[in-house]
Short mmCIF file of C-alpha atoms in Angstrom, two decimals:
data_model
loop_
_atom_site.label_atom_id
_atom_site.label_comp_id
_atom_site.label_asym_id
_atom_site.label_seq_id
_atom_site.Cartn_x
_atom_site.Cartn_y
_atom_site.Cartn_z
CA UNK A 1 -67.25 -63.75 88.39
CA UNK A 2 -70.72 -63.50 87.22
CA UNK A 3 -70.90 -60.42 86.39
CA UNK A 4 -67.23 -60.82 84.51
CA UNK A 5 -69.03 -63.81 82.38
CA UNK A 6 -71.79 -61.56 81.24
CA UNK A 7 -69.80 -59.29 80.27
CA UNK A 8 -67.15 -61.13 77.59
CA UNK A 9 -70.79 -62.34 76.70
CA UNK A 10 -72.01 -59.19 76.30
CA UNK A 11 -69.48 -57.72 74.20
CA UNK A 12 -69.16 -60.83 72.21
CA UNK A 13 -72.53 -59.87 70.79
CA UNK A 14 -71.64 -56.50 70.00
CA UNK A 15 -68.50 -57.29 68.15
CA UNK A 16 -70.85 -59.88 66.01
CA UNK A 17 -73.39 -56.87 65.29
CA UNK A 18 -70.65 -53.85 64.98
CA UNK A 19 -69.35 -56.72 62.18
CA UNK A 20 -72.87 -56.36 60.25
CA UNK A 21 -72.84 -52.83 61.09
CA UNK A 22 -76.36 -53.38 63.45
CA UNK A 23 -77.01 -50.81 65.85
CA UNK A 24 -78.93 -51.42 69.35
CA UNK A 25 -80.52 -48.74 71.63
CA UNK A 26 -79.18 -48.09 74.87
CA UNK A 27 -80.10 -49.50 77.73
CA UNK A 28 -80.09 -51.73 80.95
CA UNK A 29 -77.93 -55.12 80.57
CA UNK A 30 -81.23 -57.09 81.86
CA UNK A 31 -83.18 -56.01 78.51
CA UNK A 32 -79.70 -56.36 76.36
CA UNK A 33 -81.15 -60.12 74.96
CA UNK A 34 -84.73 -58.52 73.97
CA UNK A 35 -82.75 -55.50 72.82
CA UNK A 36 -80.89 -57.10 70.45
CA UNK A 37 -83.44 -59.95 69.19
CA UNK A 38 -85.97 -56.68 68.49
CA UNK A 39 -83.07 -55.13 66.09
CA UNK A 40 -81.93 -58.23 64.51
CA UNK A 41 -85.70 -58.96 63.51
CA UNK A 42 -86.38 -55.67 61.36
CA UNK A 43 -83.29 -55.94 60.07
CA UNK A 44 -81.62 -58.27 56.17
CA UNK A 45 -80.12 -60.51 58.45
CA UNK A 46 -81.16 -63.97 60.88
CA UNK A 47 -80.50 -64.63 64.09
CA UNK A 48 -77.67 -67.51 64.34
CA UNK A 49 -77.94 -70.07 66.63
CA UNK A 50 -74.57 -69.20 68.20
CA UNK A 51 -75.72 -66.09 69.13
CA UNK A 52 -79.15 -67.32 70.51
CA UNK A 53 -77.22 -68.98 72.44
CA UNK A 54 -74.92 -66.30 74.30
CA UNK A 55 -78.09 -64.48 74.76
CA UNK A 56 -79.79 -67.61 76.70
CA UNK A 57 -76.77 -67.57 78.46
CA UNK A 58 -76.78 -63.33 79.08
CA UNK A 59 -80.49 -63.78 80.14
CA UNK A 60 -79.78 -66.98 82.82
CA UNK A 61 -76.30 -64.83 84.13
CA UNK A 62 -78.55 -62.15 84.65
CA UNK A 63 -81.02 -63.75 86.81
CA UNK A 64 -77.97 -65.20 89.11
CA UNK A 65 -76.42 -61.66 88.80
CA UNK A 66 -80.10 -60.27 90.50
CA UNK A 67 -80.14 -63.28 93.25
CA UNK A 68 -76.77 -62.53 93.79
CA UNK A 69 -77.19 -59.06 95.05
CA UNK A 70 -80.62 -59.59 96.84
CA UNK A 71 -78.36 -62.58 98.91
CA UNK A 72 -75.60 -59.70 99.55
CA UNK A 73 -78.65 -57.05 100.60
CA UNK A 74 -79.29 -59.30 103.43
CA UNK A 75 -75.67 -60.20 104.73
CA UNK A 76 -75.29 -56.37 104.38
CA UNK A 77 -78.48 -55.38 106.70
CA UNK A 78 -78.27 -59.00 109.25
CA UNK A 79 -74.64 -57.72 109.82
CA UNK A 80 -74.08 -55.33 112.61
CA UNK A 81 -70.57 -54.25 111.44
CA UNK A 82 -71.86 -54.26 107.16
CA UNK A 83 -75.10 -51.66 109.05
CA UNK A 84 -72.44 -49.79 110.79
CA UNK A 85 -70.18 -49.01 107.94
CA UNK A 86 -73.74 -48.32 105.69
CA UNK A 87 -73.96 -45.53 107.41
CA UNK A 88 -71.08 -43.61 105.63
CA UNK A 89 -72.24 -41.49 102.73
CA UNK A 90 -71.42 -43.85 99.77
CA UNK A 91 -71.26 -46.79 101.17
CA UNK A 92 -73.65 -49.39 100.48
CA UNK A 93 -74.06 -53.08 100.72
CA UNK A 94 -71.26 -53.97 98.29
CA UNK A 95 -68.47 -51.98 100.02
CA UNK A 96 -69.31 -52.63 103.82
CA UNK A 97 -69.33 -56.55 102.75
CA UNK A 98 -66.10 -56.60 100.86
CA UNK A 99 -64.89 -53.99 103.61
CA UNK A 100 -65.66 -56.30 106.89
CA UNK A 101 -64.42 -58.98 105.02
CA UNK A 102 -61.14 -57.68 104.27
CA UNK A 103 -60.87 -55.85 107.24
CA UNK A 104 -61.48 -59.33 109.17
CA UNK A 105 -60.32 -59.27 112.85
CA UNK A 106 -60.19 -55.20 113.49
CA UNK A 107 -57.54 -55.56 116.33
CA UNK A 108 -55.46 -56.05 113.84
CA UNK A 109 -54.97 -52.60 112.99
CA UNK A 110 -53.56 -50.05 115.55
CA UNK A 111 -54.63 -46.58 113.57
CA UNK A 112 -56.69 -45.80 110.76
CA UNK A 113 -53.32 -44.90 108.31
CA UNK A 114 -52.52 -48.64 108.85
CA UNK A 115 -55.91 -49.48 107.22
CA UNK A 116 -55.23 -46.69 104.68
CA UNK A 117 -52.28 -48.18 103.59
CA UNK A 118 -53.45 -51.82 103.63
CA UNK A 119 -55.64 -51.18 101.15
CA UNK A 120 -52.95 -49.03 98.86
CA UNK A 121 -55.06 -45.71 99.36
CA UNK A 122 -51.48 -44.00 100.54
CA UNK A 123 -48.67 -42.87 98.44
CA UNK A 124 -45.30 -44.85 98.52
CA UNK A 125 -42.04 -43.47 98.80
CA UNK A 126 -38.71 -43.88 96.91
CA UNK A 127 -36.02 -42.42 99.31
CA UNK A 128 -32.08 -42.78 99.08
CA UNK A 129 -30.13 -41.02 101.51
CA UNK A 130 -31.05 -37.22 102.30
CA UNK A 131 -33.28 -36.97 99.23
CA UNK A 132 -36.97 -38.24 99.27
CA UNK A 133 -39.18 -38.63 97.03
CA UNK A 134 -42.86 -39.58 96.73
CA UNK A 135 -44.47 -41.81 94.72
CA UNK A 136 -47.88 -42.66 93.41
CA UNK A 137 -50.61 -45.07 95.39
CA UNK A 138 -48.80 -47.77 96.53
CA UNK A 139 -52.17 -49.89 95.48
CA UNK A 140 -51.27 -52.81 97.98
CA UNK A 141 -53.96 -55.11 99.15
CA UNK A 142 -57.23 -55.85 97.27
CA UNK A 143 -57.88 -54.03 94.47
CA UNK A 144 -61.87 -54.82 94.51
CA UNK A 145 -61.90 -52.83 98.08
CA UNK A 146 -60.06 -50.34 96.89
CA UNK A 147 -61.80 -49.66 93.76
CA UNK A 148 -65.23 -50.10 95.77
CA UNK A 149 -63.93 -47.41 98.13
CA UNK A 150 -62.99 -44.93 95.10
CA UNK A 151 -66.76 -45.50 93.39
CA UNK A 152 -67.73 -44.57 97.57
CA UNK A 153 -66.64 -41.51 97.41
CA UNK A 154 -68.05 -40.66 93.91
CA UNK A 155 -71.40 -41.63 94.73
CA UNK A 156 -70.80 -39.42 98.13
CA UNK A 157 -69.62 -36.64 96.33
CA UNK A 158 -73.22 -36.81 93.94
CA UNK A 159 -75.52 -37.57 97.00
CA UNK A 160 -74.37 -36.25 99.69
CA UNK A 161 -73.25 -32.37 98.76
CA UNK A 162 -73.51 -30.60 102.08
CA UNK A 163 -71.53 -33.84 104.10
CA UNK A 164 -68.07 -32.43 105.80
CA UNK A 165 -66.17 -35.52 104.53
CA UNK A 166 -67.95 -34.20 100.60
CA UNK A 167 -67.22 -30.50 101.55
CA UNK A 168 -63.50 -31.23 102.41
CA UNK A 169 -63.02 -32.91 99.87
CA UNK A 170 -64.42 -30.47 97.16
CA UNK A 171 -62.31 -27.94 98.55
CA UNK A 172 -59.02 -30.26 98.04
CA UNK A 173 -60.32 -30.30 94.58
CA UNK A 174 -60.37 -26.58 94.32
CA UNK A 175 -57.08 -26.60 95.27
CA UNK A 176 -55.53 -29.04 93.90
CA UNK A 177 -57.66 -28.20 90.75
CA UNK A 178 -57.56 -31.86 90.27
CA UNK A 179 -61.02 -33.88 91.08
CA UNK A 180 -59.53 -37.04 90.93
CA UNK A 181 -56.61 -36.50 93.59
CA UNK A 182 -59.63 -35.42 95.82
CA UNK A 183 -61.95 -37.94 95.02
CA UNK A 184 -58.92 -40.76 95.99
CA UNK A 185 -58.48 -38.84 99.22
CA UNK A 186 -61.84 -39.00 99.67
CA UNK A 187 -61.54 -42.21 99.35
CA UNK A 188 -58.69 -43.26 101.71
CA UNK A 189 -60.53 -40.96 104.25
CA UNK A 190 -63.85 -43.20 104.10
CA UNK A 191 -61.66 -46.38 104.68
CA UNK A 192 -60.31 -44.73 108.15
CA UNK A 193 -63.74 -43.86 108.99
CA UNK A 194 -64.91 -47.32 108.75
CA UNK A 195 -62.31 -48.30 110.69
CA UNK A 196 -62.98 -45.95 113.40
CA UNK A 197 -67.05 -47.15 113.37
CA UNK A 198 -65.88 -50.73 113.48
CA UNK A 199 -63.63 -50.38 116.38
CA UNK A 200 -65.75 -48.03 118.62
CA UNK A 201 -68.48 -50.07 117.42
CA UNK A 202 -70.76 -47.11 116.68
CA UNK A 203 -72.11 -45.07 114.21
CA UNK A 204 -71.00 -42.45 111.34
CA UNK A 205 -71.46 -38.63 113.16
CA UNK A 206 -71.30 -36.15 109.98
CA UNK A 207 -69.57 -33.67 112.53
CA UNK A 208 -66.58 -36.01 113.13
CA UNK A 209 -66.56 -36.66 109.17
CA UNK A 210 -64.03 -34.36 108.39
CA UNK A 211 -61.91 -30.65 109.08
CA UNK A 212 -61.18 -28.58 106.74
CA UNK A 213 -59.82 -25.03 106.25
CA UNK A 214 -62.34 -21.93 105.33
CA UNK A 215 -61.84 -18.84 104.56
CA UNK A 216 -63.08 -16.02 107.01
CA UNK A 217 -61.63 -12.21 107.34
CA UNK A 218 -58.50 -13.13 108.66
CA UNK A 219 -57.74 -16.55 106.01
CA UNK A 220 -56.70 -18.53 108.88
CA UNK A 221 -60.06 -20.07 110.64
CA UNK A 222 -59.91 -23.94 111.57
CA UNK A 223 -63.78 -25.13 111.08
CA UNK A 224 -64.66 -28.73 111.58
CA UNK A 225 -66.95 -30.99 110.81
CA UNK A 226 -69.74 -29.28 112.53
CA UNK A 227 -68.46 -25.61 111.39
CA UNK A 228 -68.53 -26.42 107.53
CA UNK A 229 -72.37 -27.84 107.86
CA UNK A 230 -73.10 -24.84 108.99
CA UNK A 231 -71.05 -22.65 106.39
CA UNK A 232 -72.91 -24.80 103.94
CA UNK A 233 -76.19 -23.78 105.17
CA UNK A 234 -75.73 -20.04 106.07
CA UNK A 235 -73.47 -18.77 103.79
CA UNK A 236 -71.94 -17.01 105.92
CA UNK A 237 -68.31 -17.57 107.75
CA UNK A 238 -68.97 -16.33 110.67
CA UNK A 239 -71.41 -19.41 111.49
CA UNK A 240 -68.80 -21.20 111.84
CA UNK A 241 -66.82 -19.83 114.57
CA UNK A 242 -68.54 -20.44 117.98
CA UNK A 243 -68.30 -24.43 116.79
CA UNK A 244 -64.58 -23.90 116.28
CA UNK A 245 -63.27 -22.22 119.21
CA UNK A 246 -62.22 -25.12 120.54
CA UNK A 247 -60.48 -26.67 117.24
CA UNK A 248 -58.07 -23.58 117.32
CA UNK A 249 -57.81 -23.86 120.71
CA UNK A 250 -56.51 -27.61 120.67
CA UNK A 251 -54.58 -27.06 117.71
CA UNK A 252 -52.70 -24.15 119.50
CA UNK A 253 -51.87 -25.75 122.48
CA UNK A 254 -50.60 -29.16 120.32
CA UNK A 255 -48.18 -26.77 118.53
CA UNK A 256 -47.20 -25.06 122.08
CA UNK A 257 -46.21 -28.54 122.92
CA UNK A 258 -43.92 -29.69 120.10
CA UNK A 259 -42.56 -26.29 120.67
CA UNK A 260 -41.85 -26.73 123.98
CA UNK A 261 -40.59 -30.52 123.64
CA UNK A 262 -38.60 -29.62 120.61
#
């Protein structure tokens, strides 16, 4: 809400200066009050009281605005379950708040997709007899987690490169060729992480971040987690395959046995 109020204060400002065609440098929203003073002062025209007085107003927001997130810092880092979730590339102290919060009583969820979908990370469906037909994100639940969890994975995806959750998802992107779709499902796969570390109560493990498919001779090797850290720093496929044995080898035997049931 604070941040909200600064802003409509902010851009009041700029509509009154874009008016008298006056032109501030860019810069943080802390210096915006000195940044506009300094450019009304060497130009033809006064500063109005009016305007003084939205910047009094920016410049006492912004102070709040600071204590604000120094008060959140410390529910974020006093909070077993807000350190837990911090440490998922991305996540920081606004997201695992907002996160636990939401999330509430974690027993209330029996699988991750059911968090998924609470939050509207999961696309809907618009079915009518034999035909069906998907839809966009359902975008149920709160939109300030689930826009926190899409700004997650973008700050993931610029910090944390060589992460299997990061490396899955750039290869959705390639091919999807569409960043966006993979930075959403990047997104919805963060949420069912957090809900895994807040249920076991433990820790994010990069190797149990993600699986994805790589390439090797034959086009069809499974490498997890583990496998794609180590494609990432060898170069080569074949560093990959002693840690995936055992991925094909579960993935066989679950096919084997729909198979068999079917």
């Amino acid at each position: 809400a604070l941040v909200r109020s600064r802003t409509l204060l902010v851009n009041s400002v700029r509509a009154w200066m874009r008016g008298r065609l006056l032109a501030i440098s860019t810069g943080a929203t802390a210096t915006f009050p000195g940044r506009v003073r300094a450019c009304i002062s060497v130009s033809e025209h006064e500063l109005p009281p009016c305007l003084e007085r939205q910047l009094v107003a920016i410049e006492a927001l912004t102070e709040q605005v600071v204590a604000c997130d120094q008060e959140l810092r410390l529910i974020a880092t006093t909070n077993e379950d807000c350190v837990r979730a911090m440490t998922v590339p991305g996540v920081g102290p606004a997201t695992a708040v907002r996160f636990v919060g939401a999330i509430d009583d974690v027993s209330r969820f029996k699988t991750a997709h059911e968090v998924e979908s609470y939050f509207g990370l999961t696309p809907g469906e618009h079915s009518s007899s034999d035909s069906k037909h998907r839809t966009p994100l359902t975008k149920a639940g709160s939109a300030t987690v689930r826009w926190l969890l899409v700004q997650a994975a973008w700050t993931a995806l610029r910090t944390r490169p060589n992460d299997p959750m990061v490396l899955w998802a750039r290869r959705m992107s390639e091919r999807k060729q569409n960043k966006f779709i993979a930075v959403v499902a990047l997104a919805r796969k963060i949420a069912g992480v957090l809900y895994a570390l807040l249920r076991d109560q433990t820790n994010y493990q990069p190797q149990k971040g993600a699986t994805a498919r790589a390439d090797d001779l034959d086009g069809r090797l499974i490498a997890s987690g583990a496998g794609l850290t180590a494609l990432a720093r060898s170069g080569s496929p074949d560093a990959a395959v002693h840690a995936t044995q055992a991925s094909k080898k579960r993935t066989g035997s679950a096919s084997k046995r729909g198979r068999t049931a079917g």
